[in-house]
Amino acid sequence: DTAVSQTPKYLVTQMGNDKSIKCEQNLGHDTMYWYKQDSKKFLKIMFSYNNKELIINETVPNRFSPKSPDKAHLNLHINSLELGDSAVYFCASSTGTARFFGPGTRLTVL
Amino acid sequence: EDQVTQSPEALRLQEGESSSLNCSYTVSGLRGLFWYRQDPGKGPEFLFTLYSAGEEKEKERLKATLTKKESFLHITAPKPEDSATYLCAVQDMNTGFQKLVFGTGTRLLVSP
């Protein structure tokens, strides 16, 4: 059974477009996250939600808007995509300290 | 600001050749230090959490240790399937449990 799932796995789009990435976890965790991993493999937190409430917003441009319809889902919507948004985006969940990561979404902006 | 530095950036070993990966960290107060394994095209997979200096954790050929300034991931008699990027991360007591600061990882390649 998949613990943390993301769709799509790959996303190729033009500059200026709007796109969404979906994430679901079936672990019963209260906290979910979005991370961005750049080309140098540096993994940086973007957002954290606890029970559908935003806890962390790490100086991310407001073109990025997370939405948590319920405790098991945390989606990421990105407006007006820019070249610098190209990266791998990981969703994760936790019940305490250890994170459980999804498989990632590779976003390429042309 | 919390910082994590991992070394070496890349490490190539022969099968059976033991070695260690280093993670140096700077935090105002350590809540926990984490090791993850990341395979190409996949998300990081949790390995260990260490909470206090002197603590050790083991899993198969991997052993993680912690001091007040660094952590080591010792790999004993590695096999090719241990090839992956190993990520270290810290959680600061003063920033809440939601925030993890990651290092850039050590890419390990084990040749048969």
PDB file of C-alpha atoms in Angstrom:
ATOM      1  CA  ASP A   1       0.000   0.000   0.000  1.00  0.00           C
ATOM      2  CA  THR A   2       1.332   3.423  -0.934  1.00  0.00           C
ATOM      3  CA  ALA A   3       1.874   5.594   2.154  1.00  0.00           C
ATOM      4  CA  VAL A   4       2.388   9.027   0.572  1.00  0.00           C
ATOM      5  CA  SER A   5       1.403   9.421  -3.068  1.00  0.00           C
ATOM      6  CA  GLN A   6       1.774  12.339  -5.465  1.00  0.00           C
ATOM      7  CA  THR A   7       0.449  13.069  -8.917  1.00  0.00           C
ATOM      8  CA  PRO A   8       1.695  13.687 -11.470  1.00  0.00           C
ATOM      9  CA  LYS A   9       5.204  12.205 -11.345  1.00  0.00           C
ATOM     10  CA  TYR A  10       6.373  14.402 -14.217  1.00  0.00           C
ATOM     11  CA  LEU A  11       5.099  17.817 -15.236  1.00  0.00           C
ATOM     12  CA  VAL A  12       6.431  19.723 -18.244  1.00  0.00           C
ATOM     13  CA  THR A  13       4.905  23.105 -18.931  1.00  0.00           C
ATOM     14  CA  GLN A  14       5.521  26.526 -20.425  1.00  0.00           C
ATOM     15  CA  MET A  15       6.485  29.654 -18.513  1.00  0.00           C
ATOM     16  CA  GLY A  16       3.476  31.605 -17.333  1.00  0.00           C
ATOM     17  CA  ASN A  17       1.170  28.605 -17.001  1.00  0.00           C
ATOM     18  CA  ASP A  18      -0.641  27.555 -13.819  1.00  0.00           C
ATOM     19  CA  LYS A  19      -0.303  23.981 -12.554  1.00  0.00           C
ATOM     20  CA  SER A  20      -1.228  21.839  -9.556  1.00  0.00           C
ATOM     21  CA  ILE A  21       0.366  18.889  -7.809  1.00  0.00           C
ATOM     22  CA  LYS A  22      -1.734  16.600  -5.641  1.00  0.00           C
ATOM     23  CA  CYS A  23      -0.659  14.706  -2.547  1.00  0.00           C
ATOM     24  CA  GLU A  24      -2.405  12.124  -0.414  1.00  0.00           C
ATOM     25  CA  GLN A  25      -1.254  10.142   2.632  1.00  0.00           C
ATOM     26  CA  ASN A  26      -2.928   7.077   4.112  1.00  0.00           C
ATOM     27  CA  LEU A  27      -0.801   6.930   7.270  1.00  0.00           C
ATOM     28  CA  GLY A  28      -3.251   8.838   9.460  1.00  0.00           C
ATOM     29  CA  HIS A  29      -0.648  11.545  10.121  1.00  0.00           C
ATOM     30  CA  ASP A  30      -1.707  14.998  11.306  1.00  0.00           C
ATOM     31  CA  THR A  31       1.075  16.974   9.640  1.00  0.00           C
ATOM     32  CA  MET A  32       1.875  17.295   5.943  1.00  0.00           C
ATOM     33  CA  TYR A  33       4.618  19.170   4.118  1.00  0.00           C
ATOM     34  CA  TRP A  34       5.828  20.367   0.767  1.00  0.00           C
ATOM     35  CA  TYR A  35       9.558  20.338   0.058  1.00  0.00           C
ATOM     36  CA  LYS A  36      11.496  21.554  -2.960  1.00  0.00           C
ATOM     37  CA  GLN A  37      14.670  19.752  -4.087  1.00  0.00           C
ATOM     38  CA  ASP A  38      16.867  21.712  -6.465  1.00  0.00           C
ATOM     39  CA  SER A  39      19.381  20.446  -9.011  1.00  0.00           C
ATOM     40  CA  LYS A  40      22.065  20.213  -6.330  1.00  0.00           C
ATOM     41  CA  LYS A  41      19.827  17.881  -4.316  1.00  0.00           C
ATOM     42  CA  PHE A  42      19.254  20.475  -1.588  1.00  0.00           C
ATOM     43  CA  LEU A  43      15.930  19.725   0.087  1.00  0.00           C
ATOM     44  CA  LYS A  44      14.164  22.767   1.503  1.00  0.00           C
ATOM     45  CA  ILE A  45      10.838  23.023   3.267  1.00  0.00           C
ATOM     46  CA  MET A  46       8.176  25.187   1.665  1.00  0.00           C
ATOM     47  CA  PHE A  47       5.026  24.630   3.710  1.00  0.00           C
ATOM     48  CA  SER A  48       3.779  22.646   6.664  1.00  0.00           C
ATOM     49  CA  TYR A  49       0.155  21.969   7.546  1.00  0.00           C
ATOM     50  CA  ASN A  50      -1.133  20.484  10.779  1.00  0.00           C
ATOM     51  CA  ASN A  51      -4.733  19.292  10.751  1.00  0.00           C
ATOM     52  CA  LYS A  52      -5.486  21.447   7.676  1.00  0.00           C
ATOM     53  CA  GLU A  53      -3.954  24.531   9.300  1.00  0.00           C
ATOM     54  CA  LEU A  54      -0.883  26.293   7.859  1.00  0.00           C
ATOM     55  CA  ILE A  55       2.035  26.115  10.325  1.00  0.00           C
ATOM     56  CA  ILE A  56       5.108  26.947   8.238  1.00  0.00           C
ATOM     57  CA  ASN A  57       5.429  29.147   5.170  1.00  0.00           C
ATOM     58  CA  GLU A  58       9.102  29.468   4.358  1.00  0.00           C
ATOM     59  CA  THR A  59       9.553  32.646   2.303  1.00  0.00           C
ATOM     60  CA  VAL A  60       7.936  31.058  -0.694  1.00  0.00           C
ATOM     61  CA  PRO A  61       6.613  33.398  -3.430  1.00  0.00           C
ATOM     62  CA  ASN A  62       2.881  33.876  -3.156  1.00  0.00           C
ATOM     63  CA  ARG A  63       2.547  32.286  -6.612  1.00  0.00           C
ATOM     64  CA  PHE A  64       2.678  29.051  -4.608  1.00  0.00           C
ATOM     65  CA  SER A  65      -0.531  28.287  -2.766  1.00  0.00           C
ATOM     66  CA  PRO A  66      -1.012  25.111  -0.753  1.00  0.00           C
ATOM     67  CA  LYS A  67      -4.499  23.811  -0.066  1.00  0.00           C
ATOM     68  CA  SER A  68      -5.474  21.156   2.452  1.00  0.00           C
ATOM     69  CA  PRO A  69      -9.077  19.997   1.951  1.00  0.00           C
ATOM     70  CA  ASP A  70      -8.680  17.441   4.737  1.00  0.00           C
ATOM     71  CA  LYS A  71      -6.010  15.910   6.950  1.00  0.00           C
ATOM     72  CA  ALA A  72      -5.015  13.322   4.324  1.00  0.00           C
ATOM     73  CA  HIS A  73      -4.530  15.700   1.392  1.00  0.00           C
ATOM     74  CA  LEU A  74      -2.229  18.622   0.718  1.00  0.00           C
ATOM     75  CA  ASN A  75      -2.202  20.028  -2.799  1.00  0.00           C
ATOM     76  CA  LEU A  76       0.153  22.609  -4.258  1.00  0.00           C
ATOM     77  CA  HIS A  77      -0.996  25.116  -6.841  1.00  0.00           C
ATOM     78  CA  ILE A  78       1.544  27.230  -8.686  1.00  0.00           C
ATOM     79  CA  ASN A  79       0.564  30.325 -10.670  1.00  0.00           C
ATOM     80  CA  SER A  80       2.554  32.032 -13.428  1.00  0.00           C
ATOM     81  CA  LEU A  81       5.301  29.424 -13.540  1.00  0.00           C
ATOM     82  CA  GLU A  82       8.873  30.654 -13.936  1.00  0.00           C
ATOM     83  CA  LEU A  83      12.020  28.916 -15.174  1.00  0.00           C
ATOM     84  CA  GLY A  84      13.422  28.896 -11.616  1.00  0.00           C
ATOM     85  CA  ASP A  85      10.489  26.815 -10.425  1.00  0.00           C
ATOM     86  CA  SER A  86      11.947  23.791 -12.206  1.00  0.00           C
ATOM     87  CA  ALA A  87      12.793  21.273  -9.465  1.00  0.00           C
ATOM     88  CA  VAL A  88      11.526  18.122  -7.829  1.00  0.00           C
ATOM     89  CA  TYR A  89       8.703  18.738  -5.362  1.00  0.00           C
ATOM     90  CA  PHE A  90       8.179  16.274  -2.531  1.00  0.00           C
ATOM     91  CA  CYS A  91       5.170  15.888  -0.339  1.00  0.00           C
ATOM     92  CA  ALA A  92       5.728  14.368   3.115  1.00  0.00           C
ATOM     93  CA  SER A  93       3.796  13.561   6.255  1.00  0.00           C
ATOM     94  CA  SER A  94       4.653  12.924   9.881  1.00  0.00           C
ATOM     95  CA  THR A  95       3.084  12.186  13.203  1.00  0.00           C
ATOM     96  CA  GLY A  96       6.049  13.447  15.181  1.00  0.00           C
ATOM     97  CA  THR A  97       9.603  13.817  14.103  1.00  0.00           C
ATOM     98  CA  ALA A  98      10.317  11.381  11.259  1.00  0.00           C
ATOM     99  CA  ARG A  99       9.068  12.395   7.822  1.00  0.00           C
ATOM    100  CA  PHE A 100       7.655   9.987   5.273  1.00  0.00           C
ATOM    101  CA  PHE A 101       8.147  11.267   1.773  1.00  0.00           C
ATOM    102  CA  GLY A 102       6.234  10.756  -1.430  1.00  0.00           C
ATOM    103  CA  PRO A 103       7.949   9.756  -4.697  1.00  0.00           C
ATOM    104  CA  GLY A 104       8.288  13.352  -5.913  1.00  0.00           C
ATOM    105  CA  THR A 105       7.016  15.386  -8.874  1.00  0.00           C
ATOM    106  CA  ARG A 106       9.631  16.540 -11.348  1.00  0.00           C
ATOM    107  CA  LEU A 107       8.508  19.931 -12.656  1.00  0.00           C
ATOM    108  CA  THR A 108      10.172  21.281 -15.770  1.00  0.00           C
ATOM    109  CA  VAL A 109       9.329  24.807 -16.898  1.00  0.00           C
ATOM    110  CA  LEU A 110      10.274  25.611 -20.488  1.00  0.00           C
TER     111      LEU A 110
ATOM    112  CA  GLU B   1      20.732  29.965  11.533  1.00  0.00           C
ATOM    113  CA  ASP B   2      20.753  26.163  11.573  1.00  0.00           C
ATOM    114  CA  GLN B   3      23.282  24.576   9.221  1.00  0.00           C
ATOM    115  CA  VAL B   4      24.097  21.063   8.100  1.00  0.00           C
ATOM    116  CA  THR B   5      27.246  20.155   6.154  1.00  0.00           C
ATOM    117  CA  GLN B   6      27.830  16.666   4.803  1.00  0.00           C
ATOM    118  CA  SER B   7      31.097  15.176   3.629  1.00  0.00           C
ATOM    119  CA  PRO B   8      32.299  13.817   1.383  1.00  0.00           C
ATOM    120  CA  GLU B   9      29.997  14.927  -1.436  1.00  0.00           C
ATOM    121  CA  ALA B  10      30.582  11.616  -3.168  1.00  0.00           C
ATOM    122  CA  LEU B  11      32.151   8.341  -2.108  1.00  0.00           C
ATOM    123  CA  ARG B  12      33.042   5.323  -4.170  1.00  0.00           C
ATOM    124  CA  LEU B  13      33.659   2.024  -2.357  1.00  0.00           C
ATOM    125  CA  GLN B  14      34.361  -1.526  -3.343  1.00  0.00           C
ATOM    126  CA  GLU B  15      31.939  -4.117  -2.046  1.00  0.00           C
ATOM    127  CA  GLY B  16      33.026  -5.038   1.471  1.00  0.00           C
ATOM    128  CA  GLU B  17      35.080  -1.863   1.982  1.00  0.00           C
ATOM    129  CA  SER B  18      33.783  -0.202   5.169  1.00  0.00           C
ATOM    130  CA  SER B  19      33.706   3.579   5.534  1.00  0.00           C
ATOM    131  CA  SER B  20      31.944   6.490   7.255  1.00  0.00           C
ATOM    132  CA  LEU B  21      29.915   9.483   6.126  1.00  0.00           C
ATOM    133  CA  ASN B  22      30.049  12.705   8.122  1.00  0.00           C
ATOM    134  CA  CYS B  23      27.337  15.200   9.031  1.00  0.00           C
ATOM    135  CA  SER B  24      28.412  18.369  10.869  1.00  0.00           C
ATOM    136  CA  TYR B  25      25.681  20.570  12.249  1.00  0.00           C
ATOM    137  CA  THR B  26      25.080  23.919  13.922  1.00  0.00           C
ATOM    138  CA  VAL B  27      21.873  24.449  15.875  1.00  0.00           C
ATOM    139  CA  SER B  28      20.971  26.513  18.916  1.00  0.00           C
ATOM    140  CA  GLY B  29      19.563  23.391  20.572  1.00  0.00           C
ATOM    141  CA  LEU B  30      19.278  19.964  18.997  1.00  0.00           C
ATOM    142  CA  ARG B  31      15.872  18.331  19.141  1.00  0.00           C
ATOM    143  CA  GLY B  32      16.880  15.504  16.813  1.00  0.00           C
ATOM    144  CA  LEU B  33      19.216  14.482  14.005  1.00  0.00           C
ATOM    145  CA  PHE B  34      17.894  12.354  11.164  1.00  0.00           C
ATOM    146  CA  TRP B  35      19.433  10.165   8.492  1.00  0.00           C
ATOM    147  CA  TYR B  36      17.621   9.419   5.253  1.00  0.00           C
ATOM    148  CA  ARG B  37      18.478   7.362   2.197  1.00  0.00           C
ATOM    149  CA  GLN B  38      17.428   8.610  -1.234  1.00  0.00           C
ATOM    150  CA  ASP B  39      17.516   6.450  -4.345  1.00  0.00           C
ATOM    151  CA  PRO B  40      17.498   8.110  -7.791  1.00  0.00           C
ATOM    152  CA  GLY B  41      14.016   9.239  -8.799  1.00  0.00           C
ATOM    153  CA  LYS B  42      12.529   8.482  -5.378  1.00  0.00           C
ATOM    154  CA  GLY B  43      11.713  10.318  -2.177  1.00  0.00           C
ATOM    155  CA  PRO B  44      13.965  10.165   0.888  1.00  0.00           C
ATOM    156  CA  GLU B  45      13.461   7.082   3.036  1.00  0.00           C
ATOM    157  CA  PHE B  46      13.776   7.444   6.802  1.00  0.00           C
ATOM    158  CA  LEU B  47      16.633   5.518   8.437  1.00  0.00           C
ATOM    159  CA  PHE B  48      17.378   6.809  11.947  1.00  0.00           C
ATOM    160  CA  THR B  49      16.689   9.502  14.507  1.00  0.00           C
ATOM    161  CA  LEU B  50      19.311  10.392  17.138  1.00  0.00           C
ATOM    162  CA  TYR B  51      18.474  12.683  20.023  1.00  0.00           C
ATOM    163  CA  SER B  52      21.487  13.057  22.296  1.00  0.00           C
ATOM    164  CA  ALA B  53      25.268  12.858  22.194  1.00  0.00           C
ATOM    165  CA  GLY B  54      26.526   9.324  22.657  1.00  0.00           C
ATOM    166  CA  GLU B  55      23.448   7.730  21.147  1.00  0.00           C
ATOM    167  CA  GLU B  56      23.882   5.024  18.501  1.00  0.00           C
ATOM    168  CA  LYS B  57      21.386   3.303  16.215  1.00  0.00           C
ATOM    169  CA  GLU B  58      21.927   0.317  13.923  1.00  0.00           C
ATOM    170  CA  LYS B  59      20.149  -1.186  10.962  1.00  0.00           C
ATOM    171  CA  GLU B  60      21.706  -4.006   8.992  1.00  0.00           C
ATOM    172  CA  ARG B  61      25.068  -2.705   7.725  1.00  0.00           C
ATOM    173  CA  LEU B  62      24.437   0.874   8.872  1.00  0.00           C
ATOM    174  CA  LYS B  63      25.269   2.408  12.228  1.00  0.00           C
ATOM    175  CA  ALA B  64      24.624   6.053  13.099  1.00  0.00           C
ATOM    176  CA  THR B  65      26.392   7.839  15.941  1.00  0.00           C
ATOM    177  CA  LEU B  66      26.029  11.320  17.393  1.00  0.00           C
ATOM    178  CA  THR B  67      28.283  13.827  19.155  1.00  0.00           C
ATOM    179  CA  LYS B  68      27.525  17.418  20.112  1.00  0.00           C
ATOM    180  CA  LYS B  69      28.734  18.722  16.754  1.00  0.00           C
ATOM    181  CA  GLU B  70      28.488  15.893  14.259  1.00  0.00           C
ATOM    182  CA  SER B  71      27.032  12.566  13.324  1.00  0.00           C
ATOM    183  CA  PHE B  72      28.599   9.672  11.492  1.00  0.00           C
ATOM    184  CA  LEU B  73      26.930   7.042   9.374  1.00  0.00           C
ATOM    185  CA  HIS B  74      29.176   3.996   9.416  1.00  0.00           C
ATOM    186  CA  ILE B  75      28.721   1.472   6.630  1.00  0.00           C
ATOM    187  CA  THR B  76      30.181  -1.935   7.360  1.00  0.00           C
ATOM    188  CA  ALA B  77      30.970  -4.310   4.476  1.00  0.00           C
ATOM    189  CA  PRO B  78      28.720  -2.445   2.035  1.00  0.00           C
ATOM    190  CA  LYS B  79      26.951  -4.123  -0.850  1.00  0.00           C
ATOM    191  CA  PRO B  80      26.024  -2.618  -4.232  1.00  0.00           C
ATOM    192  CA  GLU B  81      22.413  -2.222  -3.045  1.00  0.00           C
ATOM    193  CA  ASP B  82      23.646   0.290  -0.448  1.00  0.00           C
ATOM    194  CA  SER B  83      24.388   2.705  -3.301  1.00  0.00           C
ATOM    195  CA  ALA B  84      22.250   5.819  -2.787  1.00  0.00           C
ATOM    196  CA  THR B  85      22.440   9.405  -1.582  1.00  0.00           C
ATOM    197  CA  TYR B  86      22.453   9.644   2.212  1.00  0.00           C
ATOM    198  CA  LEU B  87      20.898  12.792   3.647  1.00  0.00           C
ATOM    199  CA  CYS B  88      21.324  14.185   7.133  1.00  0.00           C
ATOM    200  CA  ALA B  89      18.862  16.638   8.697  1.00  0.00           C
ATOM    201  CA  VAL B  90      18.506  18.439  12.028  1.00  0.00           C
ATOM    202  CA  GLN B  91      15.586  19.697  14.009  1.00  0.00           C
ATOM    203  CA  ASP B  92      16.137  22.707  16.248  1.00  0.00           C
ATOM    204  CA  MET B  93      14.394  22.846  19.632  1.00  0.00           C
ATOM    205  CA  ASN B  94      13.636  26.497  19.087  1.00  0.00           C
ATOM    206  CA  THR B  95      11.942  26.263  15.703  1.00  0.00           C
ATOM    207  CA  GLY B  96       9.287  23.669  16.304  1.00  0.00           C
ATOM    208  CA  PHE B  97       9.163  20.040  15.302  1.00  0.00           C
ATOM    209  CA  GLN B  98       7.823  20.767  11.837  1.00  0.00           C
ATOM    210  CA  LYS B  99      11.046  22.255  10.512  1.00  0.00           C
ATOM    211  CA  LEU B 100      13.896  20.010   9.343  1.00  0.00           C
ATOM    212  CA  VAL B 101      17.076  21.479   7.885  1.00  0.00           C
ATOM    213  CA  PHE B 102      18.774  19.137   5.410  1.00  0.00           C
ATOM    214  CA  GLY B 103      22.329  18.804   4.205  1.00  0.00           C
ATOM    215  CA  THR B 104      23.061  18.290   0.517  1.00  0.00           C
ATOM    216  CA  GLY B 105      23.882  14.631   1.000  1.00  0.00           C
ATOM    217  CA  THR B 106      26.652  12.161   0.256  1.00  0.00           C
ATOM    218  CA  ARG B 107      26.327  10.138  -2.953  1.00  0.00           C
ATOM    219  CA  LEU B 108      27.568   6.628  -2.238  1.00  0.00           C
ATOM    220  CA  LEU B 109      28.452   4.198  -5.006  1.00  0.00           C
ATOM    221  CA  VAL B 110      29.386   0.642  -4.066  1.00  0.00           C
ATOM    222  CA  SER B 111      30.969  -1.384  -6.851  1.00  0.00           C
ATOM    223  CA  PRO B 112      30.850  -5.186  -6.944  1.00  0.00           C
TER     224      PRO B 112
END
